Amino acid sequence: MTPLFSKLLELSNSNHAPFYAPGHKRGQGIFHDLTEAWGSAIFRADLPELPDLDNLFAPEGVILKAQNLAAKTFSADQTWFLVNGSTCGIIAAILATVGNGDKILLPRNVHQSAISGLIHAGAMPVFVKPPYDPQWDLSYGLTPESVEAAFQIHPDIKAVFVLSPTYQGVCPDLGAIAKITHTKNVPLIVDEAHGSHFKFHPDLPPTALELGADLVIQSTHKTLGAMTQASMLHLQGSRIDPQKISRALQLVESTSPSYLLLASLDAAREQMATMGEKLWSETLTLAKQARQALAEIQGIKVFDPRPQKGIQYFDQTRLTIDVTGLGFTGYEADEIFAEKLGVIAELPLRRSLTFILTFGNTEKDIEQLIKAFKELGSYQPQQPFSQQQNLDQSTFQQLYDLPPLSPRQAYFSTSKTVSIKASINQICAELICPYPPGIPVIMPGEKITHGKIYSLKQVLKLGGVITGAHDPELNTIQVIDLE
Ligand SMILES: Cc1ncc(COP(=O)(O)O)c(C=O)c1O
């Protein structure tokens, strides 16, 4: 049953004269190159909020029905469809739980959308550093002990925000974190952007909702069959007022939401409800085959962590491969893969490449991936990897310290441009992050350190991309003008 998709299909085939937006009028006026490339059905279905199509911000018809079905499928009490990615869901979750000056606990490796949420809400971050593995140059999940310790130092924390899974598929002990958080009578928000699929197979990690989260944001477009930007926000229990979530979402989403995206959420949910376990069973089999074959290739290492601090569960469908044994950085290997070997990864980092595997991948894709890794060794590294390129540990040492200014205070302060040398120990006015993964190395309100600058320069030097810097070469940077 797909109430929203079916109604959209019905209306896209109905006969009427369209005197409403969008201006292409069901494709009648679309530039012919687009119809030639994409066909006409997509434009006939690109409809606005016609009476039969309900309203995303006051749903009582087909959108409400589709969201209720999603709540049932994902075992939530209430679900909202999102048309601006998990980004808008994360901002809304923060706006619904903390206000100006309130403290919120977050891991330091949060996605930049959480920092946007802090800027919108005016909340003060209590950053906690998750365990860092120098062998893999990866940060894991928050530990329950560090959450408990943060509450000892800051008993007035109003909400806890946790990332699970990480980009590499690592999930922290969310059950224990939920217990601590709820003992303090505080809501737990989980960024499950990379874990929409967990619900659909017993060999995948348990979902954040199963482990006790109050609010969960999922990028349905990342690992399920929804279109890019289509995401979901799920609510469980009574700690958070659903009205507050609806109000916050109205602040951060378009008043003209795309029905193509909304209908794709309805269809992706139906696909999982009717054949999710079968599809993920096949994906897990492919992942296992890939892991076994890759483990036999000389010079590379496959990330396959056992439970330890910061890792309670691991998603086997995420493949992270260390390429430094062949002398490559992840960035250079990524370039060779894309330009010469016909394989495109999700995320290159200093040491590794991460690949997302879903039921959309075929056996042929896996064969190509394995072949590419076998051939990588025949290329010559241009910028050989050296151990010094690991992330400087001092970068994220500030455990539980509040930043000098909240991200919002910094965002609205007067700033000035200074040389990188002069910026050390000053308060940053910019949000700068390597992209992907979109985890800020420096954010507004934080002190600039040698370690952070070094880390960003390394990303640039090794061919990575950084976003948010007004000077893309990082010779200068904007700091808060305290005079
Ligand atoms: C951990 C994490 N959270 C949130 C987001 C934002 O999700 P979206 O792209 O759906 O807006 C991303 C995107 O890459 C992410 O990696």
mmCIF file of N, CA, C and O in Angstrom, residues 4 56-57 63 67 70 78-93 190-191 193 196 215-221 226-234 245-246 248-250 252-254 257-266:
data_model
loop_
_atom_site.group_PDB
_atom_site.id
_atom_site.type_symbol
_atom_site.label_atom_id
_atom_site.label_comp_id
_atom_site.label_asym_id
_atom_site.label_seq_id
_atom_site.Cartn_x
_atom_site.Cartn_y
_atom_site.Cartn_z
ATOM 1 N N LEU A 4 0.458 7.785 -0.804
ATOM 2 C CA LEU A 4 0.928 9.044 -1.387
ATOM 3 C C LEU A 4 1.391 8.838 -2.832
ATOM 4 O O LEU A 4 0.983 9.573 -3.743
ATOM 5 N N LEU A 56 2.164 18.994 3.624
ATOM 6 C CA LEU A 56 3.228 18.441 4.484
ATOM 7 C C LEU A 56 3.216 19.065 5.887
ATOM 8 O O LEU A 56 3.586 18.417 6.859
ATOM 9 N N PHE A 57 2.782 20.307 5.989
ATOM 10 C CA PHE A 57 2.861 20.990 7.282
ATOM 11 C C PHE A 57 1.548 20.924 8.083
ATOM 12 O O PHE A 57 1.505 21.381 9.225
ATOM 13 N N ILE A 63 -0.595 12.249 2.868
ATOM 14 C CA ILE A 63 0.731 12.360 3.519
ATOM 15 C C ILE A 63 0.648 11.775 4.925
ATOM 16 O O ILE A 63 1.536 11.019 5.359
ATOM 17 N N GLN A 67 2.859 8.741 6.255
ATOM 18 C CA GLN A 67 3.741 8.903 7.434
ATOM 19 C C GLN A 67 3.369 7.895 8.523
ATOM 20 O O GLN A 67 4.256 7.354 9.201
ATOM 21 N N ALA A 70 4.820 4.656 7.677
ATOM 22 C CA ALA A 70 6.263 4.669 7.946
ATOM 23 C C ALA A 70 6.521 4.496 9.443
ATOM 24 O O ALA A 70 7.416 3.749 9.852
ATOM 25 N N GLN A 78 5.600 8.408 15.983
ATOM 26 C CA GLN A 78 5.215 9.361 14.933
ATOM 27 C C GLN A 78 6.404 9.563 13.989
ATOM 28 O O GLN A 78 7.558 9.592 14.433
ATOM 29 N N THR A 79 6.096 9.716 12.700
ATOM 30 C CA THR A 79 7.158 9.929 11.702
ATOM 31 C C THR A 79 6.828 11.144 10.840
ATOM 32 O O THR A 79 5.678 11.362 10.482
ATOM 33 N N TRP A 80 7.859 11.930 10.549
ATOM 34 C CA TRP A 80 7.732 13.065 9.637
ATOM 35 C C TRP A 80 8.572 12.770 8.399
ATOM 36 O O TRP A 80 9.727 12.328 8.523
ATOM 37 N N PHE A 81 8.018 13.040 7.203
ATOM 38 C CA PHE A 81 8.804 12.965 5.967
ATOM 39 C C PHE A 81 9.554 14.289 5.817
ATOM 40 O O PHE A 81 8.994 15.358 6.066
ATOM 41 N N LEU A 82 10.804 14.211 5.366
ATOM 42 C CA LEU A 82 11.638 15.407 5.215
ATOM 43 C C LEU A 82 12.070 15.552 3.758
ATOM 44 O O LEU A 82 12.464 14.566 3.133
ATOM 45 N N VAL A 83 12.028 16.794 3.252
ATOM 46 C CA VAL A 83 12.446 17.008 1.864
ATOM 47 C C VAL A 83 13.769 17.770 1.762
ATOM 48 O O VAL A 83 14.191 18.123 0.687
ATOM 49 N N ASN A 84 14.384 18.024 2.893
ATOM 50 C CA ASN A 84 15.681 18.705 2.841
ATOM 51 C C ASN A 84 16.750 17.896 3.566
ATOM 52 O O ASN A 84 17.601 18.431 4.271
ATOM 53 N N GLY A 85 16.662 16.581 3.394
ATOM 54 C CA GLY A 85 17.665 15.691 3.965
ATOM 55 C C GLY A 85 17.594 15.594 5.473
ATOM 56 O O GLY A 85 16.781 16.265 6.134
ATOM 57 N N SER A 86 18.491 14.773 6.021
ATOM 58 C CA SER A 86 18.611 14.699 7.482
ATOM 59 C C SER A 86 19.069 16.037 8.026
ATOM 60 O O SER A 86 18.879 16.344 9.198
ATOM 61 N N THR A 87 19.705 16.829 7.172
ATOM 62 C CA THR A 87 20.169 18.150 7.602
ATOM 63 C C THR A 87 19.035 18.927 8.276
ATOM 64 O O THR A 87 19.196 19.413 9.400
ATOM 65 N N CYS A 88 17.876 19.016 7.618
ATOM 66 C CA CYS A 88 16.786 19.799 8.224
ATOM 67 C C CYS A 88 16.199 19.067 9.431
ATOM 68 O O CYS A 88 15.735 19.706 10.384
ATOM 69 N N GLY A 89 16.233 17.728 9.416
ATOM 70 C CA GLY A 89 15.714 16.969 10.565
ATOM 71 C C GLY A 89 16.575 17.185 11.802
ATOM 72 O O GLY A 89 16.068 17.301 12.921
ATOM 73 N N ILE A 90 17.879 17.247 11.589
ATOM 74 C CA ILE A 90 18.804 17.443 12.714
ATOM 75 C C ILE A 90 18.647 18.858 13.276
ATOM 76 O O ILE A 90 18.572 19.057 14.502
ATOM 77 N N ILE A 91 18.545 19.842 12.403
ATOM 78 C CA ILE A 91 18.349 21.218 12.883
ATOM 79 C C ILE A 91 17.024 21.301 13.669
ATOM 80 O O ILE A 91 16.975 21.869 14.774
ATOM 81 N N ALA A 92 15.971 20.688 13.124
ATOM 82 C CA ALA A 92 14.666 20.749 13.800
ATOM 83 C C ALA A 92 14.708 20.012 15.140
ATOM 84 O O ALA A 92 14.108 20.466 16.128
ATOM 85 N N ALA A 93 15.417 18.881 15.196
ATOM 86 C CA ALA A 93 15.498 18.114 16.447
ATOM 87 C C ALA A 93 16.165 18.960 17.535
ATOM 88 O O ALA A 93 15.744 18.958 18.699
ATOM 89 N N VAL A 190 19.243 10.880 18.126
ATOM 90 C CA VAL A 190 20.275 10.095 17.441
ATOM 91 C C VAL A 190 20.316 10.442 15.950
ATOM 92 O O VAL A 190 19.291 10.382 15.258
ATOM 93 N N ASP A 191 21.496 10.817 15.487
ATOM 94 C CA ASP A 191 21.746 11.013 14.065
ATOM 95 C C ASP A 191 22.030 9.629 13.476
ATOM 96 O O ASP A 191 23.150 9.124 13.544
ATOM 97 N N ALA A 193 21.652 8.914 10.301
ATOM 98 C CA ALA A 193 21.614 9.213 8.857
ATOM 99 C C ALA A 193 22.042 8.005 8.027
ATOM 100 O O ALA A 193 21.493 7.752 6.960
ATOM 101 N N SER A 196 19.291 3.849 8.120
ATOM 102 C CA SER A 196 17.846 3.633 7.848
ATOM 103 C C SER A 196 17.525 2.155 7.642
ATOM 104 O O SER A 196 16.381 1.743 7.785
ATOM 105 N N LEU A 215 14.331 10.712 19.667
ATOM 106 C CA LEU A 215 14.201 11.294 18.317
ATOM 107 C C LEU A 215 15.297 10.717 17.444
ATOM 108 O O LEU A 215 16.460 10.712 17.844
ATOM 109 N N VAL A 216 14.930 10.273 16.240
ATOM 110 C CA VAL A 216 15.922 9.648 15.360
ATOM 111 C C VAL A 216 15.778 10.239 13.956
ATOM 112 O O VAL A 216 14.668 10.343 13.435
ATOM 113 N N ILE A 217 16.912 10.622 13.377
ATOM 114 C CA ILE A 217 16.877 11.207 12.034
ATOM 115 C C ILE A 217 17.610 10.265 11.095
ATOM 116 O O ILE A 217 18.745 9.868 11.354
ATOM 117 N N GLN A 218 16.937 9.903 9.990
ATOM 118 C CA GLN A 218 17.519 8.942 9.042
ATOM 119 C C GLN A 218 17.526 9.498 7.625
ATOM 120 O O GLN A 218 16.499 9.995 7.156
ATOM 121 N N SER A 219 18.661 9.362 6.935
ATOM 122 C CA SER A 219 18.716 9.717 5.510
ATOM 123 C C SER A 219 18.227 8.509 4.720
ATOM 124 O O SER A 219 19.029 7.668 4.305
ATOM 125 N N THR A 220 16.934 8.443 4.484
ATOM 126 C CA THR A 220 16.360 7.303 3.753
ATOM 127 C C THR A 220 17.014 7.185 2.376
ATOM 128 O O THR A 220 17.121 6.109 1.804
ATOM 129 N N HIS A 221 17.497 8.323 1.863
ATOM 130 C CA HIS A 221 18.118 8.318 0.532
ATOM 131 C C HIS A 221 19.524 7.726 0.548
ATOM 132 O O HIS A 221 20.044 7.368 -0.497
ATOM 133 N N ALA A 226 14.970 5.781 -1.439
ATOM 134 C CA ALA A 226 14.368 7.106 -1.650
ATOM 135 C C ALA A 226 15.303 7.992 -2.464
ATOM 136 O O ALA A 226 16.503 7.733 -2.565
ATOM 137 N N MET A 227 14.731 9.055 -3.035
ATOM 138 C CA MET A 227 15.559 9.950 -3.849
ATOM 139 C C MET A 227 16.377 10.891 -2.970
ATOM 140 O O MET A 227 16.000 11.190 -1.829
ATOM 141 N N THR A 228 17.483 11.378 -3.531
ATOM 142 C CA THR A 228 18.400 12.255 -2.796
ATOM 143 C C THR A 228 17.617 13.393 -2.126
ATOM 144 O O THR A 228 16.758 14.005 -2.762
ATOM 145 N N GLN A 229 17.941 13.639 -0.866
ATOM 146 C CA GLN A 229 17.290 14.643 0.007
ATOM 147 C C GLN A 229 16.081 14.104 0.766
ATOM 148 O O GLN A 229 15.584 14.769 1.661
ATOM 149 N N ALA A 230 15.562 12.921 0.372
ATOM 150 C CA ALA A 230 14.369 12.414 1.050
ATOM 151 C C ALA A 230 14.784 11.668 2.327
ATOM 152 O O ALA A 230 15.533 10.690 2.267
ATOM 153 N N SER A 231 14.320 12.147 3.461
ATOM 154 C CA SER A 231 14.724 11.595 4.754
ATOM 155 C C SER A 231 13.520 11.461 5.674
ATOM 156 O O SER A 231 12.413 11.865 5.319
ATOM 157 N N MET A 232 13.755 10.906 6.861
ATOM 158 C CA MET A 232 12.659 10.761 7.837
ATOM 159 C C MET A 232 13.137 11.129 9.229
ATOM 160 O O MET A 232 14.319 10.971 9.564
ATOM 161 N N LEU A 233 12.184 11.615 10.021
ATOM 162 C CA LEU A 233 12.454 11.885 11.435
ATOM 163 C C LEU A 233 11.428 11.086 12.230
ATOM 164 O O LEU A 233 10.231 11.146 11.930
ATOM 165 N N HIS A 234 11.897 10.298 13.205
ATOM 166 C CA HIS A 234 11.000 9.451 13.990
ATOM 167 C C HIS A 234 11.003 9.893 15.450
ATOM 168 O O HIS A 234 12.072 10.192 16.014
ATOM 169 N N ILE A 245 8.295 19.757 17.203
ATOM 170 C CA ILE A 245 9.013 19.253 16.024
ATOM 171 C C ILE A 245 8.356 19.813 14.755
ATOM 172 O O ILE A 245 9.040 20.323 13.856
ATOM 173 N N SER A 246 7.032 19.763 14.703
ATOM 174 C CA SER A 246 6.334 20.283 13.513
ATOM 175 C C SER A 246 6.656 21.757 13.321
ATOM 176 O O SER A 246 6.911 22.211 12.197
ATOM 177 N N ALA A 248 9.298 23.417 14.359
ATOM 178 C CA ALA A 248 10.699 23.594 13.960
ATOM 179 C C ALA A 248 10.886 23.223 12.482
ATOM 180 O O ALA A 248 11.618 23.897 11.754
ATOM 181 N N LEU A 249 10.215 22.160 12.037
ATOM 182 C CA LEU A 249 10.374 21.747 10.632
ATOM 183 C C LEU A 249 9.852 22.815 9.678
ATOM 184 O O LEU A 249 10.372 23.009 8.585
ATOM 185 N N GLN A 250 8.831 23.551 10.128
ATOM 186 C CA GLN A 250 8.307 24.627 9.282
ATOM 187 C C GLN A 250 9.330 25.744 9.064
ATOM 188 O O GLN A 250 9.276 26.460 8.079
ATOM 189 N N VAL A 252 12.548 25.243 8.658
ATOM 190 C CA VAL A 252 13.730 24.824 7.892
ATOM 191 C C VAL A 252 13.420 24.071 6.591
ATOM 192 O O VAL A 252 14.330 23.571 5.939
ATOM 193 N N GLU A 253 12.127 23.980 6.247
ATOM 194 C CA GLU A 253 11.804 23.296 4.994
ATOM 195 C C GLU A 253 11.065 24.233 4.051
ATOM 196 O O GLU A 253 10.394 25.172 4.481
ATOM 197 N N SER A 254 11.162 23.931 2.783
ATOM 198 C CA SER A 254 10.479 24.727 1.758
ATOM 199 C C SER A 254 8.966 24.643 1.931
ATOM 200 O O SER A 254 8.430 23.608 2.327
ATOM 201 N N PRO A 257 7.280 21.707 -0.940
ATOM 202 C CA PRO A 257 8.030 20.443 -0.914
ATOM 203 C C PRO A 257 7.794 19.629 -2.182
ATOM 204 O O PRO A 257 6.683 19.630 -2.710
ATOM 205 N N SER A 258 8.835 18.961 -2.643
ATOM 206 C CA SER A 258 8.726 18.173 -3.874
ATOM 207 C C SER A 258 7.964 16.874 -3.597
ATOM 208 O O SER A 258 8.370 16.047 -2.772
ATOM 209 N N TYR A 259 6.875 16.686 -4.351
ATOM 210 C CA TYR A 259 6.113 15.434 -4.208
ATOM 211 C C TYR A 259 6.855 14.241 -4.784
ATOM 212 O O TYR A 259 6.568 13.096 -4.435
ATOM 213 N N LEU A 260 7.789 14.497 -5.674
ATOM 214 C CA LEU A 260 8.603 13.377 -6.194
ATOM 215 C C LEU A 260 9.407 12.784 -5.041
ATOM 216 O O LEU A 260 9.499 11.566 -4.877
ATOM 217 N N LEU A 261 9.964 13.681 -4.203
ATOM 218 C CA LEU A 261 10.754 13.204 -3.057
ATOM 219 C C LEU A 261 9.837 12.520 -2.040
ATOM 220 O O LEU A 261 10.149 11.447 -1.520
ATOM 221 N N LEU A 262 8.705 13.165 -1.752
ATOM 222 C CA LEU A 262 7.793 12.602 -0.743
ATOM 223 C C LEU A 262 7.286 11.224 -1.184
ATOM 224 O O LEU A 262 7.251 10.280 -0.395
ATOM 225 N N ALA A 263 6.912 11.123 -2.462
ATOM 226 C CA ALA A 263 6.395 9.833 -2.952
ATOM 227 C C ALA A 263 7.493 8.776 -2.932
ATOM 228 O O ALA A 263 7.223 7.593 -2.700
ATOM 229 N N SER A 264 8.730 9.203 -3.140
ATOM 230 C CA SER A 264 9.822 8.214 -3.119
ATOM 231 C C SER A 264 10.016 7.655 -1.706
ATOM 232 O O SER A 264 10.428 6.516 -1.529
ATOM 233 N N LEU A 265 9.695 8.457 -0.694
ATOM 234 C CA LEU A 265 9.778 7.952 0.690
ATOM 235 C C LEU A 265 8.705 6.892 0.929
ATOM 236 O O LEU A 265 8.948 5.854 1.561
ATOM 237 N N ASP A 266 7.506 7.171 0.408
ATOM 238 C CA ASP A 266 6.397 6.230 0.552
ATOM 239 C C ASP A 266 6.758 4.900 -0.116
ATOM 240 O O ASP A 266 6.561 3.810 0.455
#
